[in-house]
Tab-separated table of C-alpha atoms and ligand atoms in Angstrom:
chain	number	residue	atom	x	y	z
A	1	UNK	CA	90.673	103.332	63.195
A	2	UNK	CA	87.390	105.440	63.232
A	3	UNK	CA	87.500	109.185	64.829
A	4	UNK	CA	85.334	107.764	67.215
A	5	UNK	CA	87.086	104.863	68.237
A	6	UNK	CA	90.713	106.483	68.154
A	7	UNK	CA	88.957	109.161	70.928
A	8	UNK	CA	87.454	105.763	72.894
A	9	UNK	CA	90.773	104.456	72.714
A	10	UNK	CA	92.617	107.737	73.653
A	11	UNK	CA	90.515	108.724	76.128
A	12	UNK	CA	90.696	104.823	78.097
A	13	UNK	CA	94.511	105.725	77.488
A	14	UNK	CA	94.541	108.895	79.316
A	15	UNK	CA	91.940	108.074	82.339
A	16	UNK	CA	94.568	105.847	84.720
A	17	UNK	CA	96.041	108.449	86.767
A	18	UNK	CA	99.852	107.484	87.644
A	19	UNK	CA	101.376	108.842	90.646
A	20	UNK	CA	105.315	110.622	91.002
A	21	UNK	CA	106.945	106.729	91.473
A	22	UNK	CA	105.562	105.731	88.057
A	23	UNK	CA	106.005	108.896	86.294
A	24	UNK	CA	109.814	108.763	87.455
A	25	UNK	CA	109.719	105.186	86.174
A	26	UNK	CA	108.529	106.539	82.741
A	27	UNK	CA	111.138	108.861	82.775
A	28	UNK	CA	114.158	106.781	83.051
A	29	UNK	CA	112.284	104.478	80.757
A	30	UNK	CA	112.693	107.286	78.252
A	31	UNK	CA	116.444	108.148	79.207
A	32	UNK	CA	116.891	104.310	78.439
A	33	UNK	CA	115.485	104.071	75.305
A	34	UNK	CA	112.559	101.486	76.958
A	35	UNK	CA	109.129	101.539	75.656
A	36	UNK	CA	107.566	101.285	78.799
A	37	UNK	CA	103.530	99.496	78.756
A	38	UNK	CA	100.947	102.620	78.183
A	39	UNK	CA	99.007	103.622	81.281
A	40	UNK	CA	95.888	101.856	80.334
A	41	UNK	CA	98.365	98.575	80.119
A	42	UNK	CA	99.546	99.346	83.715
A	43	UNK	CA	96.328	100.041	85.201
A	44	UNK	CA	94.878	96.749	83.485
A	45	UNK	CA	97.844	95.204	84.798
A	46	UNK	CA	96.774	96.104	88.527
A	47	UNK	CA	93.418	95.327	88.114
A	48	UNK	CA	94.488	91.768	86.784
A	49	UNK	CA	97.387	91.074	89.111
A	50	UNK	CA	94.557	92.164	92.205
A	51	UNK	CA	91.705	89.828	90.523
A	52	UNK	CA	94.209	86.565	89.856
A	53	UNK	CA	95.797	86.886	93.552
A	54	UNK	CA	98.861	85.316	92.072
A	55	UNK	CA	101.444	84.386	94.392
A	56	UNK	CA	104.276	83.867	92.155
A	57	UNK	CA	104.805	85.933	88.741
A	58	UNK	CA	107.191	85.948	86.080
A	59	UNK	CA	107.644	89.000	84.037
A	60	UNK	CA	109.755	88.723	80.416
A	61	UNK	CA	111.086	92.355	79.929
A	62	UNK	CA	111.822	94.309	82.945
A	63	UNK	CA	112.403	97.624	81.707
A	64	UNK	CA	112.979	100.588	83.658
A	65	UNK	CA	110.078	98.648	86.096
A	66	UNK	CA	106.551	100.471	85.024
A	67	UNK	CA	104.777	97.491	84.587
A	68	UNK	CA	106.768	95.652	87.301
A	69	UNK	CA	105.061	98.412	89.769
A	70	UNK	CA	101.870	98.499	87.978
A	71	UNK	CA	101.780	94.267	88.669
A	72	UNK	CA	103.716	94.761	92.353
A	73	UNK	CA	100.651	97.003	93.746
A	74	UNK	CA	97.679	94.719	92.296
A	75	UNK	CA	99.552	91.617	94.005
A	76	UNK	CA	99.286	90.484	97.293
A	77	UNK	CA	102.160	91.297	99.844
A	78	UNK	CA	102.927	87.943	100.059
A	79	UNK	CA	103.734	87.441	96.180
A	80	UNK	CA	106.660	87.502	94.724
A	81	UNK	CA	107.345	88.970	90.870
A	82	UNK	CA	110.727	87.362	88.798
A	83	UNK	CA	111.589	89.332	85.888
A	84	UNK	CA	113.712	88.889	83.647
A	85	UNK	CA	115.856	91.334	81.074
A	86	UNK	CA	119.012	91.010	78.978
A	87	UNK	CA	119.964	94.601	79.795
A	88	UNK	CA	121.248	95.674	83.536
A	89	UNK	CA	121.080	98.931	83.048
A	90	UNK	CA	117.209	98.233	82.869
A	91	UNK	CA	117.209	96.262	86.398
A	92	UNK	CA	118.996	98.901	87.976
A	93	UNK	CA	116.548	101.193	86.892
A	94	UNK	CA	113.366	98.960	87.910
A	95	UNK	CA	114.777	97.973	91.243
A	96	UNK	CA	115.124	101.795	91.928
A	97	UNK	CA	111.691	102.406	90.641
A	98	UNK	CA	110.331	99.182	93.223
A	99	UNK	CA	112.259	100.437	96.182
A	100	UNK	CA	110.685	104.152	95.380
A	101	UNK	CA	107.585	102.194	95.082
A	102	UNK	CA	107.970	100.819	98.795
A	103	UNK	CA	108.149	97.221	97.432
A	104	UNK	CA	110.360	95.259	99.973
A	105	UNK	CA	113.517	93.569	98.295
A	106	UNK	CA	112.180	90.569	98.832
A	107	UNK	CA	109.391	90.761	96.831
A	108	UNK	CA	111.263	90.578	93.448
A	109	UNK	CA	114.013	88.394	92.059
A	110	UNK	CA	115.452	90.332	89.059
A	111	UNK	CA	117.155	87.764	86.475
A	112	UNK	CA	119.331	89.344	84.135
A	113	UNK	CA	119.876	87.108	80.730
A	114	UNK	CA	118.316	86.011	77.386
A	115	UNK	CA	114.386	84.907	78.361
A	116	UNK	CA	115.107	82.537	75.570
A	117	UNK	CA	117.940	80.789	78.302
A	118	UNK	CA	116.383	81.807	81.191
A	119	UNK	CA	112.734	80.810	81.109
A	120	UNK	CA	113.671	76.855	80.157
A	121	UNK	CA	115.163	76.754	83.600
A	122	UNK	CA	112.236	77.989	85.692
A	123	UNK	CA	109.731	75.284	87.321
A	124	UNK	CA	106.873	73.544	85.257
A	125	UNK	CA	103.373	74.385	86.630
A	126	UNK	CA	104.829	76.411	89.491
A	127	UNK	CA	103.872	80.475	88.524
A	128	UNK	CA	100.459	82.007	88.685
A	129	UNK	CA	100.708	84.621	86.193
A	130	UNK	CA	103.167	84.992	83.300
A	131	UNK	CA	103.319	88.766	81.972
A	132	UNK	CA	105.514	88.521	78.495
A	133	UNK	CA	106.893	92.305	77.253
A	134	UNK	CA	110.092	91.389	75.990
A	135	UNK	CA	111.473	90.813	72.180
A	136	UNK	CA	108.585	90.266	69.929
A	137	UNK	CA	110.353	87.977	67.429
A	138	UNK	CA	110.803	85.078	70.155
A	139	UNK	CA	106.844	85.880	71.352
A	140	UNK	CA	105.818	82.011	70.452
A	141	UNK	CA	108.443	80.892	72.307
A	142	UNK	CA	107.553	82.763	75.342
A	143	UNK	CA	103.849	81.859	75.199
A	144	UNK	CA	104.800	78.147	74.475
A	145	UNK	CA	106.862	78.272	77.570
A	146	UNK	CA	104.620	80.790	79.738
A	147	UNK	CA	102.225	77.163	78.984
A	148	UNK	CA	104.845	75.148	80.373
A	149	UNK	CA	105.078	77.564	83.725
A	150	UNK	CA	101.514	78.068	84.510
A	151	UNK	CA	99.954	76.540	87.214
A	152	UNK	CA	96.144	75.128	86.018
A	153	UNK	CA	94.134	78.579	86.487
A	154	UNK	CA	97.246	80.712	86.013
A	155	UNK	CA	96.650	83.806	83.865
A	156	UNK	CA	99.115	84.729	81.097
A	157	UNK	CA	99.272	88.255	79.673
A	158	UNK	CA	101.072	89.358	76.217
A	159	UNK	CA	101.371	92.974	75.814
A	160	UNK	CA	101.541	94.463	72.168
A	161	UNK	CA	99.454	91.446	70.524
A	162	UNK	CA	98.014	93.842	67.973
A	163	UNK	CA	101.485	95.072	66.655
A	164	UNK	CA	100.771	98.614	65.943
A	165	UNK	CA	97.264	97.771	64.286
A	166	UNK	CA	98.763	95.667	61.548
A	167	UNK	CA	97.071	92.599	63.018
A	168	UNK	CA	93.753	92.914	62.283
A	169	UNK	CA	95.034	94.076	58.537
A	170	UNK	CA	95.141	91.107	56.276
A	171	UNK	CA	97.171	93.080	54.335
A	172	UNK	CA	100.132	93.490	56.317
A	173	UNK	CA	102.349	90.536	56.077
A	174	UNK	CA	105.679	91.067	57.558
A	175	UNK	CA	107.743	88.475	59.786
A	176	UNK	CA	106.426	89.969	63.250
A	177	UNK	CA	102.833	90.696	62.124
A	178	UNK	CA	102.925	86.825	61.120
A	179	UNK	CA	104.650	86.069	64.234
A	180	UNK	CA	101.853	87.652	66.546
A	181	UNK	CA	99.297	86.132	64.061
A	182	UNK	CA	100.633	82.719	65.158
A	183	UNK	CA	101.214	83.994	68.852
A	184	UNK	CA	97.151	84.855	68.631
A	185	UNK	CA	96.819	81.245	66.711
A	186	UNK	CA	98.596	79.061	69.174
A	187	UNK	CA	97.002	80.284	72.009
A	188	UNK	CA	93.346	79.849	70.398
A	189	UNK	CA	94.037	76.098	69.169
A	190	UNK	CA	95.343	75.166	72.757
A	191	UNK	CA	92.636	73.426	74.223
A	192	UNK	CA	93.942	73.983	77.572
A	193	UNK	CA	93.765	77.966	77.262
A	194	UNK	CA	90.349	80.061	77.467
A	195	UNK	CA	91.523	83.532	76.441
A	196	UNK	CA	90.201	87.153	75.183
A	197	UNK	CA	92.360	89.740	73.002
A	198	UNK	CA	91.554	93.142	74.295
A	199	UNK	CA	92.464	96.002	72.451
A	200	UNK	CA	93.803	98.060	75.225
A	201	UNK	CA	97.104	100.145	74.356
A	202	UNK	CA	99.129	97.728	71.598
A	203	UNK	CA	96.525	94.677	72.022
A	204	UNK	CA	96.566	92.742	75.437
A	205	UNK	CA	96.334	88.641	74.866
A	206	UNK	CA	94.896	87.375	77.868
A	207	UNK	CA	94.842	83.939	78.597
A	208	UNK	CA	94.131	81.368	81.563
A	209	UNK	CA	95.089	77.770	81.611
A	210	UNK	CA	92.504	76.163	82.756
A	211	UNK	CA	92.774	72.491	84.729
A	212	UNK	CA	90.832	70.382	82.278
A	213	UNK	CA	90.489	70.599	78.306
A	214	UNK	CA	88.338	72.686	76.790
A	215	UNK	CA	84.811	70.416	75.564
A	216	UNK	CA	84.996	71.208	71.851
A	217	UNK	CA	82.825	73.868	70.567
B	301	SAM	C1	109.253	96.784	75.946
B	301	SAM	S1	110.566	96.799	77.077
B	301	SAM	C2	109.810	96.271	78.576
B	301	SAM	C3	109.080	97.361	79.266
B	301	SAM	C4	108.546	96.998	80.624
B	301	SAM	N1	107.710	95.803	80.578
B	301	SAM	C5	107.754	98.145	81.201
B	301	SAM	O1	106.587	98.311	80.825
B	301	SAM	O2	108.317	98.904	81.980
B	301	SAM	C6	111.453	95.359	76.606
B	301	SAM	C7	112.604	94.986	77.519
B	301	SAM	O3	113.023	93.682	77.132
B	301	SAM	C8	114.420	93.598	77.189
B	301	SAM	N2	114.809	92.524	76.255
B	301	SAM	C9	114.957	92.598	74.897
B	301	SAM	N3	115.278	91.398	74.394
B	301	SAM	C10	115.314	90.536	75.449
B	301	SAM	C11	115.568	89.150	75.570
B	301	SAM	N4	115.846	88.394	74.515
B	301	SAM	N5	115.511	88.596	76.804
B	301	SAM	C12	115.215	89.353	77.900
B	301	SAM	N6	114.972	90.673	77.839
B	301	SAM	C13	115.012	91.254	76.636
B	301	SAM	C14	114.930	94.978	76.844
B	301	SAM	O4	116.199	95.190	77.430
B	301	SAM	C15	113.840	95.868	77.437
B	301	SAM	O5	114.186	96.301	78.721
Protein backbone atom coordinates (compact mmCIF):
# COMPACT_ATOMS: atom_id res chain seq x y z
CA UNK A 1 0.00 0.00 0.00
CA UNK A 2 1.05 3.66 -0.86
CA UNK A 3 1.93 6.20 2.21
CA UNK A 4 -0.93 7.90 1.05
CA UNK A 5 -3.36 5.34 0.92
CA UNK A 6 -2.20 3.45 4.22
CA UNK A 7 -2.98 7.23 5.97
CA UNK A 8 -6.61 7.19 3.86
CA UNK A 9 -7.08 3.90 5.15
CA UNK A 10 -5.86 4.63 8.76
CA UNK A 11 -7.39 7.64 9.13
CA UNK A 12 -11.25 6.05 7.82
CA UNK A 13 -10.06 3.44 10.57
CA UNK A 14 -9.71 5.81 13.34
CA UNK A 15 -12.75 8.39 12.55
CA UNK A 16 -15.87 6.02 14.03
CA UNK A 17 -15.96 7.05 17.50
CA UNK A 18 -17.07 3.94 19.81
CA UNK A 19 -18.65 4.59 23.01
CA UNK A 20 -17.74 2.71 26.81
CA UNK A 21 -20.31 -0.50 25.75
CA UNK A 22 -18.17 -1.20 22.67
CA UNK A 23 -14.88 -0.42 24.04
CA UNK A 24 -15.74 -2.97 26.98
CA UNK A 25 -16.78 -5.31 24.18
CA UNK A 26 -13.25 -4.88 22.62
CA UNK A 27 -11.82 -5.56 25.73
CA UNK A 28 -13.12 -8.90 26.58
CA UNK A 29 -12.67 -9.55 22.91
CA UNK A 30 -8.99 -9.20 23.70
CA UNK A 31 -9.10 -11.23 27.11
CA UNK A 32 -10.69 -13.95 24.74
CA UNK A 33 -8.34 -14.12 22.22
CA UNK A 34 -11.31 -12.74 19.53
CA UNK A 35 -10.37 -10.57 16.72
CA UNK A 36 -13.14 -8.42 17.01
CA UNK A 37 -14.32 -6.36 13.29
CA UNK A 38 -12.15 -2.89 13.22
CA UNK A 39 -14.17 0.22 13.99
CA UNK A 40 -14.56 1.28 10.46
CA UNK A 41 -16.19 -2.48 10.00
CA UNK A 42 -18.61 -1.68 12.90
CA UNK A 43 -19.56 1.66 11.91
CA UNK A 44 -20.13 0.34 8.19
CA UNK A 45 -21.97 -2.29 9.81
CA UNK A 46 -24.53 0.33 11.38
CA UNK A 47 -24.79 2.30 8.54
CA UNK A 48 -25.73 -0.94 6.48
CA UNK A 49 -27.90 -2.69 9.03
CA UNK A 50 -29.90 1.14 9.28
CA UNK A 51 -30.01 1.42 5.24
CA UNK A 52 -31.26 -2.50 4.60
CA UNK A 53 -34.01 -2.23 7.54
CA UNK A 54 -33.58 -5.93 7.91
CA UNK A 55 -35.90 -7.58 10.11
CA UNK A 56 -34.26 -10.80 10.60
CA UNK A 57 -30.26 -11.27 10.60
CA UNK A 58 -27.98 -14.01 10.93
CA UNK A 59 -24.53 -13.39 12.11
CA UNK A 60 -21.66 -16.42 11.64
CA UNK A 61 -19.09 -15.60 14.47
CA UNK A 62 -20.38 -14.02 17.52
CA UNK A 63 -17.42 -13.08 19.31
CA UNK A 64 -17.26 -11.20 22.37
CA UNK A 65 -20.50 -9.21 20.45
CA UNK A 66 -18.72 -5.91 18.75
CA UNK A 67 -20.17 -6.36 15.60
CA UNK A 68 -23.36 -7.92 17.05
CA UNK A 69 -23.84 -4.24 18.74
CA UNK A 70 -22.47 -2.41 15.88
CA UNK A 71 -25.49 -4.42 13.60
CA UNK A 72 -28.12 -4.32 16.87
CA UNK A 73 -28.08 -0.27 16.87
CA UNK A 74 -28.36 0.21 12.89
CA UNK A 75 -31.46 -2.31 13.04
CA UNK A 76 -34.81 -1.57 13.71
CA UNK A 77 -36.28 -2.41 17.25
CA UNK A 78 -38.37 -4.75 15.84
CA UNK A 79 -35.48 -7.01 14.26
CA UNK A 80 -34.13 -9.70 15.53
CA UNK A 81 -30.12 -10.77 15.07
CA UNK A 82 -29.22 -14.95 15.35
CA UNK A 83 -25.67 -15.54 15.74
CA UNK A 84 -24.01 -18.19 15.82
CA UNK A 85 -20.41 -19.37 17.49
CA UNK A 86 -18.76 -22.68 18.38
CA UNK A 87 -17.29 -21.14 21.54
CA UNK A 88 -19.66 -20.20 24.75
CA UNK A 89 -17.38 -18.46 26.37
CA UNK A 90 -17.80 -15.97 23.35
CA UNK A 91 -21.82 -15.81 23.80
CA UNK A 92 -21.49 -15.16 27.28
CA UNK A 93 -19.38 -12.43 26.56
CA UNK A 94 -21.65 -10.89 23.62
CA UNK A 95 -24.87 -11.32 25.49
CA UNK A 96 -23.19 -9.24 28.33
CA UNK A 97 -21.94 -6.76 25.86
CA UNK A 98 -25.97 -6.59 24.24
CA UNK A 99 -27.56 -6.32 27.62
CA UNK A 100 -24.82 -3.37 28.45
CA UNK A 101 -25.85 -2.20 25.12
CA UNK A 102 -29.65 -1.94 26.27
CA UNK A 103 -30.62 -4.54 23.59
CA UNK A 104 -33.73 -6.39 25.03
CA UNK A 105 -33.21 -10.30 25.30
CA UNK A 106 -35.45 -10.75 22.87
CA UNK A 107 -33.83 -9.24 20.24
CA UNK A 108 -31.11 -11.95 19.78
CA UNK A 109 -31.13 -15.72 19.62
CA UNK A 110 -27.50 -16.80 20.33
CA UNK A 111 -26.82 -20.42 18.70
CA UNK A 112 -23.90 -22.02 19.98
CA UNK A 113 -22.41 -24.86 17.41
CA UNK A 114 -20.40 -25.46 14.19
CA UNK A 115 -22.00 -22.75 11.42
CA UNK A 116 -21.08 -25.58 9.17
CA UNK A 117 -24.19 -27.72 11.23
CA UNK A 118 -26.01 -24.97 12.17
CA UNK A 119 -26.69 -22.78 9.15
CA UNK A 120 -28.17 -26.00 6.95
CA UNK A 121 -30.96 -25.97 9.46
CA UNK A 122 -32.07 -22.34 9.26
CA UNK A 123 -35.07 -21.35 6.76
CA UNK A 124 -34.53 -20.87 2.90
CA UNK A 125 -35.31 -17.28 1.76
CA UNK A 126 -36.40 -16.26 5.25
CA UNK A 127 -33.29 -13.64 6.62
CA UNK A 128 -32.68 -10.16 5.39
CA UNK A 129 -29.13 -9.78 5.97
CA UNK A 130 -26.45 -12.46 6.45
CA UNK A 131 -23.17 -10.97 8.20
CA UNK A 132 -20.40 -13.99 7.87
CA UNK A 133 -17.13 -13.39 10.46
CA UNK A 134 -16.49 -16.77 11.41
CA UNK A 135 -13.67 -19.47 10.20
CA UNK A 136 -12.29 -18.38 6.94
CA UNK A 137 -11.51 -21.86 5.56
CA UNK A 138 -15.39 -22.83 5.38
CA UNK A 139 -16.06 -18.97 3.84
CA UNK A 140 -17.62 -20.64 0.43
CA UNK A 141 -19.67 -22.58 2.33
CA UNK A 142 -21.09 -19.81 4.28
CA UNK A 143 -21.66 -17.55 1.26
CA UNK A 144 -23.18 -20.57 -0.69
CA UNK A 145 -25.54 -20.97 2.16
CA UNK A 146 -25.93 -17.13 3.22
CA UNK A 147 -27.53 -17.57 -0.87
CA UNK A 148 -29.72 -20.18 0.27
CA UNK A 149 -31.03 -17.84 3.43
CA UNK A 150 -31.53 -14.59 1.78
CA UNK A 151 -34.68 -13.30 1.09
CA UNK A 152 -34.69 -11.61 -2.79
CA UNK A 153 -33.16 -8.02 -1.81
CA UNK A 154 -31.40 -9.37 1.28
CA UNK A 155 -27.88 -7.98 1.75
CA UNK A 156 -24.99 -10.31 2.63
CA UNK A 157 -21.78 -9.00 4.19
CA UNK A 158 -18.25 -10.97 4.42
CA UNK A 159 -15.81 -9.35 6.60
CA UNK A 160 -11.97 -9.95 5.92
CA UNK A 161 -12.48 -10.60 1.98
CA UNK A 162 -9.08 -9.09 1.30
CA UNK A 163 -7.14 -11.51 3.69
CA UNK A 164 -4.54 -9.27 5.02
CA UNK A 165 -3.83 -7.66 1.46
CA UNK A 166 -2.76 -10.92 -0.10
CA UNK A 167 -5.81 -10.81 -2.36
CA UNK A 168 -5.17 -8.38 -4.67
CA UNK A 169 -1.40 -10.03 -4.88
CA UNK A 170 -1.28 -12.54 -7.64
CA UNK A 171 1.53 -13.68 -6.03
CA UNK A 172 0.29 -15.00 -2.94
CA UNK A 173 -1.14 -18.38 -3.38
CA UNK A 174 -1.89 -20.09 -0.20
CA UNK A 175 -5.12 -22.30 0.62
CA UNK A 176 -7.12 -19.26 2.26
CA UNK A 177 -5.94 -16.53 -0.16
CA UNK A 178 -7.37 -19.08 -2.89
CA UNK A 179 -10.26 -19.71 -0.78
CA UNK A 180 -11.34 -15.91 -0.58
CA UNK A 181 -10.32 -15.68 -4.31
CA UNK A 182 -13.13 -18.18 -4.98
CA UNK A 183 -15.37 -16.62 -2.12
CA UNK A 184 -14.87 -13.15 -4.35
CA UNK A 185 -15.42 -15.56 -7.63
CA UNK A 186 -18.61 -17.24 -6.64
CA UNK A 187 -20.28 -14.36 -5.63
CA UNK A 188 -19.38 -12.40 -9.02
CA UNK A 189 -20.53 -15.41 -11.39
CA UNK A 190 -23.93 -15.65 -9.44
CA UNK A 191 -26.25 -14.04 -11.57
CA UNK A 192 -28.59 -13.54 -8.83
CA UNK A 193 -26.03 -11.33 -6.70
CA UNK A 194 -25.13 -7.52 -7.57
CA UNK A 195 -22.23 -6.86 -5.19
CA UNK A 196 -19.16 -4.31 -4.46
CA UNK A 197 -15.79 -5.29 -2.51
CA UNK A 198 -14.90 -2.36 -0.40
CA UNK A 199 -11.70 -2.13 1.06
CA UNK A 200 -12.71 -1.03 4.45
CA UNK A 201 -10.64 -2.69 7.45
CA UNK A 202 -9.72 -6.53 6.04
CA UNK A 203 -11.95 -6.08 2.71
CA UNK A 204 -15.85 -5.97 3.16
CA UNK A 205 -17.77 -8.25 0.28
CA UNK A 206 -21.01 -6.80 -0.03
CA UNK A 207 -23.60 -8.39 -1.79
CA UNK A 208 -27.54 -8.22 -2.42
CA UNK A 209 -29.62 -10.91 -3.93
CA UNK A 210 -31.60 -9.43 -6.05
CA UNK A 211 -35.32 -10.96 -7.17
CA UNK A 212 -34.64 -11.51 -10.83
CA UNK A 213 -31.30 -12.53 -12.77
CA UNK A 214 -28.95 -10.29 -13.62
CA UNK A 215 -29.42 -9.30 -17.85
CA UNK A 216 -25.94 -10.31 -18.97
CA UNK A 217 -23.44 -7.65 -19.39
C1 LIG B 1 -13.36 -13.18 14.08
S1 LIG B 1 -14.22 -13.77 15.47
C2 LIG B 1 -15.77 -12.96 15.36
C3 LIG B 1 -15.73 -11.56 15.86
C4 LIG B 1 -17.07 -10.88 15.92
N1 LIG B 1 -17.76 -10.92 14.64
C5 LIG B 1 -16.91 -9.45 16.36
O1 LIG B 1 -16.56 -8.60 15.53
O2 LIG B 1 -17.08 -9.18 17.55
C6 LIG B 1 -14.63 -15.40 14.97
C7 LIG B 1 -15.54 -16.15 15.92
O3 LIG B 1 -15.96 -17.32 15.23
C8 LIG B 1 -16.00 -18.41 16.11
N2 LIG B 1 -15.85 -19.62 15.29
C9 LIG B 1 -14.69 -20.17 14.80
N3 LIG B 1 -14.97 -21.25 14.06
C10 LIG B 1 -16.32 -21.38 14.05
C11 LIG B 1 -17.22 -22.29 13.44
N4 LIG B 1 -16.79 -23.29 12.68
N5 LIG B 1 -18.54 -22.12 13.64
C12 LIG B 1 -19.01 -21.09 14.41
N6 LIG B 1 -18.20 -20.20 15.02
C13 LIG B 1 -16.89 -20.34 14.84
C14 LIG B 1 -14.90 -18.16 17.11
O4 LIG B 1 -15.19 -18.80 18.34
C15 LIG B 1 -14.91 -16.63 17.21
O5 LIG B 1 -15.68 -16.20 18.29
Amino acid sequence: MSADKQSTWSYTEALPFEDEVLLRARERSHELGVSAVSTGVGAALTVLAASSKAQTVVEVGTGAGVSGVCLLRGLGTGSVLTTIDSDVDHLRAARQAYSEAGIPGNRTRTISGRAAQVLPRLTDNAYDLVFIDADKPSFLLYTEQAVRLLKPGGLMIINGALDNGRVADPAARDQLTVTMRQVGRFIRDNDSLVSALLPTGDGLQLAVKTAARRPAP
